[in-house]
Coordinates of C-alpha atoms in Angstrom, one line a residue:
Chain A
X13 CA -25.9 -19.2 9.4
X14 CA -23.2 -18.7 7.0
X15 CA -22.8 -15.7 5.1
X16 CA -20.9 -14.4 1.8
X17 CA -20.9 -11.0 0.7
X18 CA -19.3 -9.4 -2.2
X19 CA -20.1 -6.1 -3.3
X20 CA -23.1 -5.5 -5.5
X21 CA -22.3 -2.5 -6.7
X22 CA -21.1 -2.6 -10.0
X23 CA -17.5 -1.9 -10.1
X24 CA -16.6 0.4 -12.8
X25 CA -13.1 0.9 -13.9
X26 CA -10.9 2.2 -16.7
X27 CA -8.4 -0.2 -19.1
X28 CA -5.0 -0.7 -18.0
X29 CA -6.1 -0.4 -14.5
X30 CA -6.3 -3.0 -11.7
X31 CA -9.7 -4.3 -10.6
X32 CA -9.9 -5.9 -7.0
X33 CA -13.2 -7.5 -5.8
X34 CA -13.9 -8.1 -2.5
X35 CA -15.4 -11.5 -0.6
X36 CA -15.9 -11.6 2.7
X37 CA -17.9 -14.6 4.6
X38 CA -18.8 -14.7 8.5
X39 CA -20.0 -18.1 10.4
X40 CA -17.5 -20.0 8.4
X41 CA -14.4 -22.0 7.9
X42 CA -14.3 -22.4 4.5
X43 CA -11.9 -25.5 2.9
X44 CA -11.3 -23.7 -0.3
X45 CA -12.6 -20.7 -1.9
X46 CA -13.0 -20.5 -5.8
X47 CA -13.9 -17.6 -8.2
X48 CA -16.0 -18.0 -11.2
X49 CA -16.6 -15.9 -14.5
X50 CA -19.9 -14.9 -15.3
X51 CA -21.1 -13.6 -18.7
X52 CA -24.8 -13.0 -19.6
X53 CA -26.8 -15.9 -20.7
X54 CA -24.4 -18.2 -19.4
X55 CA -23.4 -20.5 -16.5
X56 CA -20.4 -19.8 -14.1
X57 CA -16.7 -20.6 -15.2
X58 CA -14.3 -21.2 -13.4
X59 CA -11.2 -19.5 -12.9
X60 CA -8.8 -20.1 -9.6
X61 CA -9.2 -22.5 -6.5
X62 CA -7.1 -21.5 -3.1
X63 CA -7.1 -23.2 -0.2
X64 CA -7.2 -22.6 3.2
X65 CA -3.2 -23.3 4.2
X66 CA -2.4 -21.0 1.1
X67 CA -2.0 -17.0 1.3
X68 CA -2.0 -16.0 -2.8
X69 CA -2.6 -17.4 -5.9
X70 CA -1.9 -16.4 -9.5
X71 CA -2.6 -17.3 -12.9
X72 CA -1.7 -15.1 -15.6
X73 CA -3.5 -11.8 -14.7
X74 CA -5.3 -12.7 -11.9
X75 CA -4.8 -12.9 -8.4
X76 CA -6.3 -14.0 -5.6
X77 CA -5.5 -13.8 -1.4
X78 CA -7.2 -15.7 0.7
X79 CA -6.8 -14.0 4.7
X80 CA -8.7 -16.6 6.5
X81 CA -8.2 -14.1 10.1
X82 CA -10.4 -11.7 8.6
X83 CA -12.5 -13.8 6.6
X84 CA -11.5 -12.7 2.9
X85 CA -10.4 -12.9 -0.1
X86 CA -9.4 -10.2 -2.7
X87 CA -9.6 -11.2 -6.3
X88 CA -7.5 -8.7 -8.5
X89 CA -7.4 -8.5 -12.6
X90 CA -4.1 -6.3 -13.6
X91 CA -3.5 -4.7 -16.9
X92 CA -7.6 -4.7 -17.0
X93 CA -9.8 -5.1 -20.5
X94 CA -12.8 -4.3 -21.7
X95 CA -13.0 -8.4 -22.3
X96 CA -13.0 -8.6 -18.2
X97 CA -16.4 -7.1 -18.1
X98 CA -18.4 -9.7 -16.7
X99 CA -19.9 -10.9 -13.3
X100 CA -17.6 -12.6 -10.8
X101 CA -18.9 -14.9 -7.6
X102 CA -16.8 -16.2 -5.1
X103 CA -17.7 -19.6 -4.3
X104 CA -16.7 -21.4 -0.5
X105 CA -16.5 -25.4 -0.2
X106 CA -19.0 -25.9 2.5
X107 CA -18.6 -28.3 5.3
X108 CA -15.1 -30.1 5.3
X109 CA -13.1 -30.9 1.8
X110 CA -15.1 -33.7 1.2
X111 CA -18.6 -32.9 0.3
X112 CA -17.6 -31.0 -2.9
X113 CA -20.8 -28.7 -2.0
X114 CA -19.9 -25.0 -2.7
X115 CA -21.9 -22.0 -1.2
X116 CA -21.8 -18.7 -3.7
X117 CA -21.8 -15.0 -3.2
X118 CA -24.4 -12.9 -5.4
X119 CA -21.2 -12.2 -7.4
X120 CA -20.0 -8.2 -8.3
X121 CA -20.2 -6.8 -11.9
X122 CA -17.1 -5.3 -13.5
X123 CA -17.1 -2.9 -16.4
X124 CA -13.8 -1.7 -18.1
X125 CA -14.0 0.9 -20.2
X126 CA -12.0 1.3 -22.9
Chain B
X1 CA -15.8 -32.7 -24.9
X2 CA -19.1 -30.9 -25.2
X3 CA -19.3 -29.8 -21.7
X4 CA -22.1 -30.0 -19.7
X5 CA -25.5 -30.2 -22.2
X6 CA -29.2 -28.8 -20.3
X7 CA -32.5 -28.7 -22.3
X8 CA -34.6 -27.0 -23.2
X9 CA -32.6 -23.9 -23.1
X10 CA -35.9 -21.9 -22.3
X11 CA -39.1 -22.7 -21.2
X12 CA -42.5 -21.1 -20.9
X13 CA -44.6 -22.2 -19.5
X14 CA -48.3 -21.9 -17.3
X15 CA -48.9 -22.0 -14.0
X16 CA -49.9 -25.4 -12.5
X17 CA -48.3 -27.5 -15.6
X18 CA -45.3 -29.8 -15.0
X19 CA -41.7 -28.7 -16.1
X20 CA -38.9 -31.2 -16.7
X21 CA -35.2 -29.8 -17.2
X22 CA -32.7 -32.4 -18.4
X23 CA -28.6 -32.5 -17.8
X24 CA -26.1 -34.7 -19.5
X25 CA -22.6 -34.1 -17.2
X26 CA -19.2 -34.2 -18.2
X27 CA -18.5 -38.0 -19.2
X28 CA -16.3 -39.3 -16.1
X29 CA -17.5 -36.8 -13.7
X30 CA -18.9 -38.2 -10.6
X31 CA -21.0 -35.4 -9.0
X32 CA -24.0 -33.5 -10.3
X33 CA -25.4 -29.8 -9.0
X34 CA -28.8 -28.3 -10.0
X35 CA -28.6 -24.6 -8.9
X36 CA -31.5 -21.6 -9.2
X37 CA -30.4 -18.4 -10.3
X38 CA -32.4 -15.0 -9.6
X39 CA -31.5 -12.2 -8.9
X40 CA -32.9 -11.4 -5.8
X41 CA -31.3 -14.7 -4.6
X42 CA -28.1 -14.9 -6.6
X43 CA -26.9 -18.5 -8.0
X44 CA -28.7 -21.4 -5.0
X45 CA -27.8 -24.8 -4.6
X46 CA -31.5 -27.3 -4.8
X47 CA -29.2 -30.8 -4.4
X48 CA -26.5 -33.0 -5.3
X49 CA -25.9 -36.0 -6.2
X50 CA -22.0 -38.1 -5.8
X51 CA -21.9 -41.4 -8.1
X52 CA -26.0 -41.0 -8.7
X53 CA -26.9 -40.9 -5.3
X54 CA -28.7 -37.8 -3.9
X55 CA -26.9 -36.2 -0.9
X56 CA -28.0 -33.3 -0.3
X57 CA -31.3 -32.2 -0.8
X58 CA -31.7 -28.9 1.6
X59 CA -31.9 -26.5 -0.8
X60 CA -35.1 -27.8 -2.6
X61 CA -37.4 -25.6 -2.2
X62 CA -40.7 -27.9 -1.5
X63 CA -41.8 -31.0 -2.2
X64 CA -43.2 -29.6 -5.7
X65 CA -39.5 -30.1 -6.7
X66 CA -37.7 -33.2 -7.4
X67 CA -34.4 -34.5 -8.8
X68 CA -33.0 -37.8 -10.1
X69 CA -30.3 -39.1 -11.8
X70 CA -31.1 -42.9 -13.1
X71 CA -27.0 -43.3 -14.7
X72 CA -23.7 -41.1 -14.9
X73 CA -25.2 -39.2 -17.9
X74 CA -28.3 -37.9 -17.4
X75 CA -30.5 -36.2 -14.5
X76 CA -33.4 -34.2 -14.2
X77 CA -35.1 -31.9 -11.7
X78 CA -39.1 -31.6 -12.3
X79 CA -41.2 -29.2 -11.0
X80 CA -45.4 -29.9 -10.2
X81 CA -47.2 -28.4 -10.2
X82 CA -44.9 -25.0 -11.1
X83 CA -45.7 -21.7 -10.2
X84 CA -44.7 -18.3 -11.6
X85 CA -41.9 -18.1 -8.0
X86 CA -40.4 -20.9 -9.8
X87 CA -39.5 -18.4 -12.8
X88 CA -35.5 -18.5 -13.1
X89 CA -32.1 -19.7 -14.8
X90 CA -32.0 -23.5 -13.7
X91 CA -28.2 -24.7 -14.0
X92 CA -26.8 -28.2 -13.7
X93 CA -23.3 -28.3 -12.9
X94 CA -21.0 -31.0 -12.8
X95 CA -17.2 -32.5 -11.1
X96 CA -14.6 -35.0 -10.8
X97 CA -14.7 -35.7 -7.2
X98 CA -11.5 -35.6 -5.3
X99 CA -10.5 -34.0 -2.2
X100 CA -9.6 -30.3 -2.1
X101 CA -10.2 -29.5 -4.8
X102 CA -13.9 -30.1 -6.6
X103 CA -14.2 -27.7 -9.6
X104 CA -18.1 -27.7 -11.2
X105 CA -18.1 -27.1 -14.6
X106 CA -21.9 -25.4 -15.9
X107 CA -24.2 -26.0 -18.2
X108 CA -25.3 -23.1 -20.2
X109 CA -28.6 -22.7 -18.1
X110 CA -33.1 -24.0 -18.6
X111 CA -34.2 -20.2 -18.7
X112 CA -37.6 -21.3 -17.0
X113 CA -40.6 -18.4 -17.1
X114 CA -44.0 -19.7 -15.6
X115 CA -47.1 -17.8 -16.3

C-alpha cells in the first residue's frame, strides 16, 4: 500500500537559518505533491504544488524539489522565523491527475527560535 | 470570500447520540473533502464528493458514518450512533477542479469529543 513518511521529530532550529523537511513516499507515483501550513487549532494551508515533470519550485522563501527516482521531496524555508513555527504535511495527488484525491504525511513540527 | 465555514466548531458529546458536522465550500468550487485528524493517524481522507456526487467513499470508517451534499454549498457528514474512537478534528476541505493542479482550501475544523 502506499506510504508517506516525513519525520516526526520536531525539527528544532535557530533564526536566520535554513530549515529542510523531508518527504519520502514508497508504492507510488505521485501526479503532484503539495505542502501545507499547519498552525494549532486550524486546518491545513496551502503553500506550493510541484509536479511530477518538474525538478524545483520557489516562492519567496520556500523551496521545494521534487526527485521522483528516489521518491522525495525536500521542502526548505531560508532566512527562517520564529513565525515559521508550525506543522508542515506533504500531501501526494493520488491515482492519476484527475481524481483531485490527495494522500497526507503525518506532517513534521518546526520550531525557530529566536 | 469567507473561506470554507464548518459548525459547530466543537462538540461534546455522549456515547451512542448522533453528531452532525456541517460545511459550506468555497462558492464556485466543485469538489468537497471531509478529513479526520488524530494524532495517532495524522490528517485521513473519509470521502469526496466532485459536482455533489460522492466518489470516493473508502476512507469511511463504517457504516456508522455517512456523508451528503444536497447542493454546491452545503454538506454534512453524520455519525450514529458515535463512540468515544470517533473523538477528533473533523475538516471539510474544498477545490476548483481542474487537472494538475487541485488545491483544497480548509475549513477551520468540528473539534468532536464523545464521552
Amino acid at each position: 500500500s502506499q506510504k508517506i513518511e516525513q519525520n516526526s521529530e520536531a525539527l528544532n532550529i535557530q533564526e536566520g537559518k535554513t530549515a529542510t523537511l523531508t518527504c519520502n513516499y514508497t508504492n507510488y507515483s505521485p501526479a503532484y505533491l503539495q505542502w501545507y501550513r499547519q498552525d494549532p487549532g486550524r486546518g491545513p494551508v496551502f503553500l506550493l504544488l510541484i509536479r511530477e515533470n518538474e525538478k524545483e519550485k520557489r516562492k519567496e522563501r520556500l523551496k521545494v524539489t521534487f526527485d521522483t527516482t528516489l521518491k522525495q521531496s525536500l521542502f526548505h524555508i531560508t532566512a527562517s522565523q520564529p513565525a515559521d513555527s508550525a506543522t508542515y504535511l506533504c500531501a501526494l495527488a493520488y491515482g492519476s491527475s484527475n481524481t483531485g484525491k490527495l494522500i497526507f504525511g503525518q506532517g513534521t513540527t518546526l520550531q525557530v527560535k529566536p | 470570500d469567507a473561506g470554507v465555514i464548518q459548525s459547530p466548531r466543537h462538540e461534546v458529546t455522549e456515547m451512542g447520540q448522533e453528531v452532525t458536522l456541517r460545511c459550506k465550500p468555497i462558492s464556485g468550487h466543485n469538489s468537497l473533502f471531509w478529513y479526520r485528524q488524530t494524532m495517532m493517524r495524522g490528517l485521513e481522507l473519509l470521502i469526496y464528493f466532485n459536482n455533489n456526487v460522492p466518489i470516493d467513499d473508502s476512507g469511511m470508517p463504517e457504516d456508522r458514518f455517512s456523508a451528503k451534499m444536497p447542493n454546491a454549498s452545503f454538506s454534512t457528514l453524520k455519525i450514529q450512533p458515535s463512540e468515544p474512537r470517533d473523538s477528533a478534528v473533523y475538516f471539510c476541505a474544498s477545490s476548483f477542479r481542474e487537472a494538475g493542479t487541485d488545491t483544497q482550501y480548509f475549513g477551520p475544523g468540528t473539534r468532536l469529543t464523545v464521552l
